[in-house]
mmCIF file of C-alpha atoms and ligand atoms in Angstrom:
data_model
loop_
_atom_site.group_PDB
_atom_site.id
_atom_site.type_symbol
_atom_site.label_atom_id
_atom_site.label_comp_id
_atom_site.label_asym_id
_atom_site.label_seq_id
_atom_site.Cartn_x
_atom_site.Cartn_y
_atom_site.Cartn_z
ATOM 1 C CA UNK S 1 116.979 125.349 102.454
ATOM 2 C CA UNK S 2 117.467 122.107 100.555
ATOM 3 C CA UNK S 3 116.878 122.454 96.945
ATOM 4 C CA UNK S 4 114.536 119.150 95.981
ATOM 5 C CA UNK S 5 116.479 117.152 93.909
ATOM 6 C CA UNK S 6 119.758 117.748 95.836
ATOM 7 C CA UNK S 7 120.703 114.700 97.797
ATOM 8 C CA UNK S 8 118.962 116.219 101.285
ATOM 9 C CA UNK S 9 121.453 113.915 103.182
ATOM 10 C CA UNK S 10 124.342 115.862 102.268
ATOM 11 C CA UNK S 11 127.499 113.667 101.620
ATOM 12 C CA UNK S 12 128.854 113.366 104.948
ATOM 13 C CA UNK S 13 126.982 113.530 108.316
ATOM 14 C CA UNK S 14 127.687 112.258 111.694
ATOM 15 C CA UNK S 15 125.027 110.632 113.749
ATOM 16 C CA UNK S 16 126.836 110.108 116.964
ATOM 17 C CA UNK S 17 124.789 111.315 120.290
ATOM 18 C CA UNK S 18 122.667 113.673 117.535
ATOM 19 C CA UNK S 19 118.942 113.590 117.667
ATOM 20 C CA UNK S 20 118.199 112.100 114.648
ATOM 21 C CA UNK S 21 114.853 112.354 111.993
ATOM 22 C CA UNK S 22 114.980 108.960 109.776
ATOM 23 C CA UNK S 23 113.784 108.615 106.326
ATOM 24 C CA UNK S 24 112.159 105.050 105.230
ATOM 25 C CA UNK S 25 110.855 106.843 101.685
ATOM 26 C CA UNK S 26 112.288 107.959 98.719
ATOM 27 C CA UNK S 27 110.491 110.870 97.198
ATOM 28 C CA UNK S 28 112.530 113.682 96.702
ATOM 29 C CA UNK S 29 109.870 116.568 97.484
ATOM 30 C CA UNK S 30 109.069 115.064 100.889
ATOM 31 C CA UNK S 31 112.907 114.442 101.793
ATOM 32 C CA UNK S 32 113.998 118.350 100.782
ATOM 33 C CA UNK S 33 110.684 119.526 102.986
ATOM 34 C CA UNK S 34 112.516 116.601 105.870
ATOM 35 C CA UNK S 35 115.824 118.021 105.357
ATOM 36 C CA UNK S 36 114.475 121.858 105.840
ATOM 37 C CA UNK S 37 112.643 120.565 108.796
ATOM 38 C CA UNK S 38 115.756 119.077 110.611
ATOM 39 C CA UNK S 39 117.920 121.788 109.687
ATOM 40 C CA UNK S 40 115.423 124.089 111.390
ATOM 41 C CA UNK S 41 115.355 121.674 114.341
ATOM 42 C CA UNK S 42 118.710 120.823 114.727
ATOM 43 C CA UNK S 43 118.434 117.219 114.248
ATOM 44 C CA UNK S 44 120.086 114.839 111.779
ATOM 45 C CA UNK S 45 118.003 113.373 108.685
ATOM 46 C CA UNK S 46 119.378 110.145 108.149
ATOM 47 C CA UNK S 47 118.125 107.427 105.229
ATOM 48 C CA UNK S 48 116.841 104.724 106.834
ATOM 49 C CA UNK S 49 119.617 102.270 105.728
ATOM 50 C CA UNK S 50 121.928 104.267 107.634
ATOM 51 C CA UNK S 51 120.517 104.065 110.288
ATOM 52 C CA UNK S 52 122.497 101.410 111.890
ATOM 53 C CA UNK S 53 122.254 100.313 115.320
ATOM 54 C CA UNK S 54 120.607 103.212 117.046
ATOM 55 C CA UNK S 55 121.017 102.898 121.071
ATOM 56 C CA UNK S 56 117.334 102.233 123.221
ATOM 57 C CA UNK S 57 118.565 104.726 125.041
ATOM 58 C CA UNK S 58 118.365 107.307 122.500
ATOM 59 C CA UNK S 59 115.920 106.074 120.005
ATOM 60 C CA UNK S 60 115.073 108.278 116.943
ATOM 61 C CA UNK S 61 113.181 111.003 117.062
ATOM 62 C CA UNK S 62 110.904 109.861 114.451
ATOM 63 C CA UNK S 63 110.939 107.981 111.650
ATOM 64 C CA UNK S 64 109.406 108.845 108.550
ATOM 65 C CA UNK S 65 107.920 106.329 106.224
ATOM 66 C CA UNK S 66 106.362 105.640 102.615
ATOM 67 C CA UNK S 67 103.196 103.469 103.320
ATOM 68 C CA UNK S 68 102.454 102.374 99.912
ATOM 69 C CA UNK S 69 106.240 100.569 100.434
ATOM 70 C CA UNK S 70 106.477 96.765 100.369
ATOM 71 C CA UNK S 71 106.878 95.645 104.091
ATOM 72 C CA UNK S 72 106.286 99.146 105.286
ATOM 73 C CA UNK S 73 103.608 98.262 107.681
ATOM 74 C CA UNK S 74 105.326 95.611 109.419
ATOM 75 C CA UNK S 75 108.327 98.234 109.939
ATOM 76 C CA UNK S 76 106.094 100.777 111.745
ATOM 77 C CA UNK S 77 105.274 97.340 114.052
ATOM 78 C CA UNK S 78 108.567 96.844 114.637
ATOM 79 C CA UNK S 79 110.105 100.214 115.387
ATOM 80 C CA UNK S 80 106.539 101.576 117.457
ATOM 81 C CA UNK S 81 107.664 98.207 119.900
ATOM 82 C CA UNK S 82 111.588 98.734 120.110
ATOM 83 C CA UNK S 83 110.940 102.562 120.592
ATOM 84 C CA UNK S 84 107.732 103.529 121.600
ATOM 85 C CA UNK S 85 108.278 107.367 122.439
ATOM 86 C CA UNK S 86 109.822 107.816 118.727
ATOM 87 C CA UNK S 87 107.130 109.170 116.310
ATOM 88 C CA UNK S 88 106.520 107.133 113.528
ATOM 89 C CA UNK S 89 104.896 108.983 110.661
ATOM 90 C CA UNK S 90 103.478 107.450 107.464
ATOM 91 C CA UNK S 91 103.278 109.694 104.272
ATOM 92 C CA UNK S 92 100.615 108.215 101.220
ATOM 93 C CA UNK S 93 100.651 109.773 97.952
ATOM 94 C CA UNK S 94 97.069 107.465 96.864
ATOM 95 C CA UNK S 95 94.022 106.650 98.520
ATOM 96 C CA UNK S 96 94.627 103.560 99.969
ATOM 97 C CA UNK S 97 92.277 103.264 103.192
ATOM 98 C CA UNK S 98 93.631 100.208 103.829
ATOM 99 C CA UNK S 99 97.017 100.764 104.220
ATOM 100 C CA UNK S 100 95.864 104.207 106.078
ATOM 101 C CA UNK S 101 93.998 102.078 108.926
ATOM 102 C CA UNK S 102 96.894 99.304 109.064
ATOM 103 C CA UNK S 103 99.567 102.205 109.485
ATOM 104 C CA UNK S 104 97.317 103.386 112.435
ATOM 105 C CA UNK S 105 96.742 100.147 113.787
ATOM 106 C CA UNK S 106 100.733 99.459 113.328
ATOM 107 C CA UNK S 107 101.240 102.241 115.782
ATOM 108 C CA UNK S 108 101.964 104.932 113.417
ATOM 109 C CA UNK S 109 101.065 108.404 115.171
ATOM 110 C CA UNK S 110 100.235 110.023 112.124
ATOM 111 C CA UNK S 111 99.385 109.458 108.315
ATOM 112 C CA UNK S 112 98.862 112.045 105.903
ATOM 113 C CA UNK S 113 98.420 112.606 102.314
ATOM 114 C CA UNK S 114 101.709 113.239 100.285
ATOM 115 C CA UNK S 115 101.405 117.186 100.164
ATOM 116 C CA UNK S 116 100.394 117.898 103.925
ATOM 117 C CA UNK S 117 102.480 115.318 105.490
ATOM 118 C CA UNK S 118 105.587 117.693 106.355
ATOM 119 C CA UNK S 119 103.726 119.913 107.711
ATOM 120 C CA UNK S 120 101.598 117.701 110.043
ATOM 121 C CA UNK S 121 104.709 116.058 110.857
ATOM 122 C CA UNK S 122 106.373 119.443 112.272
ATOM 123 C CA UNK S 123 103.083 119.969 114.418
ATOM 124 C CA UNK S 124 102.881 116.353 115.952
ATOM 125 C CA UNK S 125 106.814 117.345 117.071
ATOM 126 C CA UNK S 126 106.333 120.176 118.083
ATOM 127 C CA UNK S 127 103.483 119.044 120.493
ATOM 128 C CA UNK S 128 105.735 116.698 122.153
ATOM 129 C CA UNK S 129 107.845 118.120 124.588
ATOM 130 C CA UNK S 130 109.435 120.694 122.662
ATOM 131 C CA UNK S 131 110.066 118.482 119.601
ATOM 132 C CA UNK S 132 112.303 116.166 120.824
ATOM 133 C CA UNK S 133 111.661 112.694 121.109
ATOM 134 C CA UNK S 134 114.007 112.063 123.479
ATOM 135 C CA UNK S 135 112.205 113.478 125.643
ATOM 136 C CA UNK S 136 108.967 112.425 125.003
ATOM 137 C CA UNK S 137 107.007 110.304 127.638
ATOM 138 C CA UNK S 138 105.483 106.870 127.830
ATOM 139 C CA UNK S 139 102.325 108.117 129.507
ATOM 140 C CA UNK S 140 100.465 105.619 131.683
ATOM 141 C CA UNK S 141 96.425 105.741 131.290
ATOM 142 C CA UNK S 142 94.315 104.355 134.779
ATOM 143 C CA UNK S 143 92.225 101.913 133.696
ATOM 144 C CA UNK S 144 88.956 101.160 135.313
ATOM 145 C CA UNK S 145 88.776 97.566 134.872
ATOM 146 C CA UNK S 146 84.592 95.972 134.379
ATOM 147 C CA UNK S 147 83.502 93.729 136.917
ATOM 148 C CA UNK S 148 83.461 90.597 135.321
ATOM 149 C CA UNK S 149 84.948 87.213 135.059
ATOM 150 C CA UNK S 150 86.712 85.311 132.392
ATOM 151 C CA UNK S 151 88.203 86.323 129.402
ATOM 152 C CA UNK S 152 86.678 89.506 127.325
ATOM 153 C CA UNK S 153 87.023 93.169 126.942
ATOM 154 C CA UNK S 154 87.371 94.620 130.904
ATOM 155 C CA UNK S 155 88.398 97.992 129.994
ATOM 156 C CA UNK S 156 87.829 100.986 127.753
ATOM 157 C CA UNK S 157 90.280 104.112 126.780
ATOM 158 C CA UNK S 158 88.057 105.537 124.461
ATOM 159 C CA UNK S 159 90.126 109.212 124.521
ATOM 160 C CA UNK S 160 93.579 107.614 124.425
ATOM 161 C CA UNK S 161 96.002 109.984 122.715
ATOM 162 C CA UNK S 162 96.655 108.758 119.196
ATOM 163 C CA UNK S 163 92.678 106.579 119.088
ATOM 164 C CA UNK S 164 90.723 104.459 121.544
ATOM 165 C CA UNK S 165 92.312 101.737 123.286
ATOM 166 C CA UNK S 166 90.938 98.693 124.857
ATOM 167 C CA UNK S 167 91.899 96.569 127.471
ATOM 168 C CA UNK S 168 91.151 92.230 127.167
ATOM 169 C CA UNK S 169 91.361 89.875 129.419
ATOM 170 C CA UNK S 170 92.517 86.269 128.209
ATOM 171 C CA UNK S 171 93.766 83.414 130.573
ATOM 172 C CA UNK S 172 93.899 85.541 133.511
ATOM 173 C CA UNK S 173 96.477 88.272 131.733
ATOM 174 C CA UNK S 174 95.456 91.807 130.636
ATOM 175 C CA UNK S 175 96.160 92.782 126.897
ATOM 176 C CA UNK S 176 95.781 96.436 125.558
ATOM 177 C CA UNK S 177 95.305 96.874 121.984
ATOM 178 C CA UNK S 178 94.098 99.690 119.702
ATOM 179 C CA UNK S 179 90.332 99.678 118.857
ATOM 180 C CA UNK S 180 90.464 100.001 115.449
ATOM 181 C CA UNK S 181 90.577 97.004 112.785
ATOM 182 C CA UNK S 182 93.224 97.578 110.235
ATOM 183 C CA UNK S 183 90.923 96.793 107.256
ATOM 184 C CA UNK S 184 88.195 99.052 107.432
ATOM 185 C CA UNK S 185 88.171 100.570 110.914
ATOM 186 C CA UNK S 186 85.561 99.101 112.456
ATOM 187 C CA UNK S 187 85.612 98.821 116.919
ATOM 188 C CA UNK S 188 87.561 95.279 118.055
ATOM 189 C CA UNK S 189 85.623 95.859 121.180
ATOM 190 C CA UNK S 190 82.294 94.645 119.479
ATOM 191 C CA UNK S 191 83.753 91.358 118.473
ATOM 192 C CA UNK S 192 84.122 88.141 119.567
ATOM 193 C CA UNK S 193 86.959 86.871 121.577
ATOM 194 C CA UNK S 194 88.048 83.144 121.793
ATOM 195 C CA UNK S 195 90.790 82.776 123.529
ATOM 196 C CA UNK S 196 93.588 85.102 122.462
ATOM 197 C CA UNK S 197 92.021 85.493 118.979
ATOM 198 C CA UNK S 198 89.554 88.345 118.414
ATOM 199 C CA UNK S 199 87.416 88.589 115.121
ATOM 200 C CA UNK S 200 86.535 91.821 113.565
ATOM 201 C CA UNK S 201 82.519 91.894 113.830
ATOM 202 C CA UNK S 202 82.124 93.786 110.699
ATOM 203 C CA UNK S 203 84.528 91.184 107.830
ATOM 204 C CA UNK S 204 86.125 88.578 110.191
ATOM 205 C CA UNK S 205 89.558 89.551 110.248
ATOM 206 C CA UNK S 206 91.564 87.762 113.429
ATOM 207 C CA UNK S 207 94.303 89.204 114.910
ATOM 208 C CA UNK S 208 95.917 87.650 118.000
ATOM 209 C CA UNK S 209 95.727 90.163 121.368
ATOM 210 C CA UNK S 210 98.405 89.037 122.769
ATOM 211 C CA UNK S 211 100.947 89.651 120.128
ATOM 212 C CA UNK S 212 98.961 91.969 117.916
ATOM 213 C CA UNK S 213 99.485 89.471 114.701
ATOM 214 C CA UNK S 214 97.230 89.241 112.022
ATOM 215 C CA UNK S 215 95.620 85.585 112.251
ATOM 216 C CA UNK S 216 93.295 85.832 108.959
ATOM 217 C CA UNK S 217 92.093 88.181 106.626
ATOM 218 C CA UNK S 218 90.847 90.459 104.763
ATOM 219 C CA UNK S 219 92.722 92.519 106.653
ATOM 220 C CA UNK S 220 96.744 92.179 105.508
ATOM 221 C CA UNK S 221 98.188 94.061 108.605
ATOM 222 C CA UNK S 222 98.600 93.655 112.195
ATOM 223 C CA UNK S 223 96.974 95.305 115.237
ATOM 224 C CA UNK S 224 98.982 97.742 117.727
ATOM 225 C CA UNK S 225 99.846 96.294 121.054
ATOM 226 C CA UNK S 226 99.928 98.419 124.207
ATOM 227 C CA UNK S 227 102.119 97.438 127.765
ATOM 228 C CA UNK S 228 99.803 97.025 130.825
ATOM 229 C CA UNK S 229 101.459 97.580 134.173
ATOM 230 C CA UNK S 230 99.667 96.440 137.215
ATOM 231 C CA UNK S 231 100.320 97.411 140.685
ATOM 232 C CA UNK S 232 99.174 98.496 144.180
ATOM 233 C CA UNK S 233 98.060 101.990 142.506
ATOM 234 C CA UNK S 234 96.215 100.033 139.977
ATOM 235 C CA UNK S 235 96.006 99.319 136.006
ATOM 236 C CA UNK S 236 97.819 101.009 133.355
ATOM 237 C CA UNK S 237 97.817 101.444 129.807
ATOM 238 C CA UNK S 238 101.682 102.948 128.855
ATOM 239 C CA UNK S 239 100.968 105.246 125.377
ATOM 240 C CA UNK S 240 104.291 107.332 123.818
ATOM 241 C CA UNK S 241 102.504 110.897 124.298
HETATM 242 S S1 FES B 301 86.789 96.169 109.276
HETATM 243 FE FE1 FES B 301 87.604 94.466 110.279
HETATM 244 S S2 FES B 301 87.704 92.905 108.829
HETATM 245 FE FE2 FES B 301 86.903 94.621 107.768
#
């Protein structure tokens, strides 16, 4: 086992065709509990500025990341839409329920509090698919679309894995985005939609639905996008499961 303290990268590691665990955070406890964990799982735990140019053929397995970080919640944006069956995990080590629901809303699949976080992170891989992310699956959730015309919500995924989902209709497209506001939690679904912009009925945040951007504020983070696929067979919401 790693000895916290020790550099839990070891000096020299190859990444090449290796399942790899990434590390956006710098606290040594939680990266000697990471470097126990991939040892045990036979993956590599790489810093995240090593990272390089990972394939999107073999994206990470997860990545790992401090919330309370500058910029952190626009990463776990980034990397849930370039790889969206890797596991992105946020670790807090203060109550901060802001940054909590924006890592959510981000896409993160978990956040946890400093001193569990490890060990809810070995659970959420172990539920999927063995562990690996490789091999974990975009799932794709029927929707049963609302009779109604014009823009607005048309669909509901209220027991999506990872929190609800709903499904908006603007200009004739279908957008999916997660139901939950960033600043305080409150349901999207009960606000009010004007064009692509919906506003948070309980403080007025805005966030765009078709790109998931934060328009206005309170709320400093953005809301988590979701593909919809449409077809002979019908509406779908693709989730990493
Ligand atoms: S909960 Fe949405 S703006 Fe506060």
């Amino acid at each position: 086992m790693t000895t916290p303290g020790l550099d839990p990268f070891g000096s020299e590691h190859s990444t090449a065709g290796a399942d790899l665990l990434v590390a956006d955070l710098n606290d040594p406890i939680i990266l000697g509990r990471l470097a126990a964990l991939a040892a045990k799982r036979g993956v590599s735990l790489v810093r995240i500025a090593d990272l390089g140019e990972p394939s999107d053929a073999q994206p990470p397995i997860a990545i790992v990341v401090d919330i309370g970080s500058p910029g952190a919640i626009d990463r776990i944006g980034t990397w849930c839409r370039r790889w969206p069956s890797t596991l992105v995990a946020g670790s807090i080590s203060f109550p901060d329920q802001e940054r909590w629901h924006g890592a959510l809303a981000a896409g993160a699949s978990l956040v946890a509090s400093r001193g569990a976080f490890v060990a809810q992170l070995e659970r959420a891989l172990e539920a999927r698919s063995g562990g690996r992310g490789r091999d974990a699956a975009i799932t794709r959730l029927p929707v049963r679309l609302m009779l109604r015309e014009g823009d607005g919500l048309v669909g509901r995924l209220p027991d999506a894995p990872g929190g609800s989902i709903v499904v908006m209709r603007v200009a004739g497209r279908l957008h999916a985005i997660r139901d939950e506001c960033p600043h305080a939690g409150a349901s999207l679904a009960d606000g009010t939609l004007d064009g692509p912009i919906i506003t948070c009925p309980r403080h007025g945040s805005q966030f765009d639905v078709t790109t998931g951007a934060r328009e206005r504020g309170p709320s400093d983070f953005p809301i988590r996008t979701y593909r919809v696929a449409s077809g002979e067979d019908g509406v779908f919401v693709e989730v990493p499961t």
